[in-house]
mmCIF file of C-alpha atoms in Angstrom:
data_model
loop_
_atom_site.group_PDB
_atom_site.id
_atom_site.type_symbol
_atom_site.label_atom_id
_atom_site.label_comp_id
_atom_site.label_asym_id
_atom_site.label_seq_id
_atom_site.Cartn_x
_atom_site.Cartn_y
_atom_site.Cartn_z
ATOM 1 C CA MET A 1 -23.859 -54.996 -24.450
ATOM 2 C CA GLU A 2 -26.262 -52.860 -22.506
ATOM 3 C CA PRO A 3 -24.724 -49.373 -22.774
ATOM 4 C CA ASN A 4 -26.879 -47.735 -20.117
ATOM 5 C CA PHE A 5 -24.971 -46.947 -16.953
ATOM 6 C CA LYS A 6 -27.245 -47.028 -13.942
ATOM 7 C CA ALA A 7 -25.378 -46.118 -10.784
ATOM 8 C CA ASP A 8 -27.891 -47.781 -8.469
ATOM 9 C CA GLU A 9 -27.569 -51.089 -10.341
ATOM 10 C CA PHE A 10 -23.781 -50.783 -10.555
ATOM 11 C CA SER A 11 -23.531 -50.196 -6.813
ATOM 12 C CA ARG A 12 -25.377 -53.453 -6.136
ATOM 13 C CA LEU A 13 -22.827 -55.504 -8.082
ATOM 14 C CA THR A 14 -20.057 -57.330 -6.285
ATOM 15 C CA PRO A 15 -16.587 -55.835 -6.735
ATOM 16 C CA SER A 16 -15.705 -58.674 -9.114
ATOM 17 C CA GLN A 17 -18.810 -57.976 -11.193
ATOM 18 C CA ARG A 18 -17.994 -54.257 -11.250
ATOM 19 C CA VAL A 19 -14.492 -55.007 -12.509
ATOM 20 C CA GLY A 20 -15.894 -57.232 -15.243
ATOM 21 C CA TRP A 21 -18.443 -54.621 -16.272
ATOM 22 C CA CYS A 22 -15.756 -51.913 -16.446
ATOM 23 C CA ARG A 23 -13.478 -54.139 -18.508
ATOM 24 C CA ARG A 24 -16.295 -54.906 -20.954
ATOM 25 C CA MET A 25 -16.989 -51.189 -21.307
ATOM 26 C CA ALA A 26 -13.272 -50.577 -21.914
ATOM 27 C CA GLU A 27 -13.265 -53.244 -24.628
ATOM 28 C CA GLU A 28 -16.345 -51.731 -26.245
ATOM 29 C CA ALA A 29 -14.809 -48.242 -26.248
ATOM 30 C CA ALA A 30 -11.603 -49.649 -27.773
ATOM 31 C CA ARG A 31 -13.641 -51.407 -30.463
ATOM 32 C CA LEU A 32 -15.469 -48.181 -31.248
ATOM 33 C CA ALA A 33 -12.140 -46.337 -31.426
ATOM 34 C CA GLU A 34 -10.895 -48.769 -34.061
ATOM 35 C CA GLY A 35 -13.918 -48.069 -36.230
ATOM 36 C CA ALA A 36 -14.061 -44.313 -35.783
ATOM 37 C CA ALA A 37 -13.302 -42.342 -38.926
ATOM 38 C CA ASN A 38 -12.976 -39.017 -37.134
ATOM 39 C CA PRO A 39 -9.623 -38.703 -35.326
ATOM 40 C CA LEU A 40 -11.142 -36.654 -32.505
ATOM 41 C CA VAL A 41 -13.820 -39.259 -31.912
ATOM 42 C CA ARG A 42 -11.197 -42.011 -32.056
ATOM 43 C CA THR A 43 -9.115 -40.213 -29.429
ATOM 44 C CA ALA A 44 -12.169 -39.737 -27.209
ATOM 45 C CA TYR A 45 -12.982 -43.452 -27.378
ATOM 46 C CA VAL A 46 -9.369 -44.386 -26.616
ATOM 47 C CA GLU A 47 -9.400 -42.108 -23.578
ATOM 48 C CA LEU A 48 -12.739 -43.513 -22.475
ATOM 49 C CA SER A 49 -11.335 -47.028 -22.739
ATOM 50 C CA LYS A 50 -8.369 -46.017 -20.598
ATOM 51 C CA GLN A 51 -10.660 -44.530 -17.962
ATOM 52 C CA TRP A 52 -12.821 -47.665 -17.766
ATOM 53 C CA THR A 53 -9.644 -49.739 -17.417
ATOM 54 C CA ALA A 54 -8.320 -47.427 -14.711
ATOM 55 C CA LEU A 55 -11.597 -47.711 -12.804
ATOM 56 C CA ALA A 56 -11.487 -51.515 -13.034
ATOM 57 C CA ASN A 57 -7.914 -51.495 -11.767
ATOM 58 C CA GLU A 58 -8.818 -49.189 -8.891
ATOM 59 C CA ILE A 59 -11.750 -51.368 -7.849
ATOM 60 C CA GLU A 60 -9.442 -54.396 -7.890
ATOM 61 C CA ARG A 61 -6.818 -52.606 -5.791
ATOM 62 C CA ASP A 62 -9.479 -51.459 -3.349
ATOM 63 C CA THR A 63 -10.855 -54.961 -2.850
ATOM 64 C CA VAL A 64 -7.536 -56.832 -2.680
ATOM 65 C CA ARG A 65 -5.846 -55.005 0.170
ATOM 66 C CA PRO A 66 -3.050 -56.808 1.993
ATOM 67 C CA THR A 67 -3.806 -57.766 5.574
#
């Protein structure tokens, strides 16, 4: 996975692509949390994973508004 976040590239993605990217980042952070020996680092990765998931969920909610 390409770990570099580039806002200009991210903004050019479709909402669906943004959601997918966020979910992949959440999965990667969760994987890193599992392998972290330091409890503080583990907690930081878990929180990061939650934030990526929350962003994906928000993008989905924003793009699937009822009419």
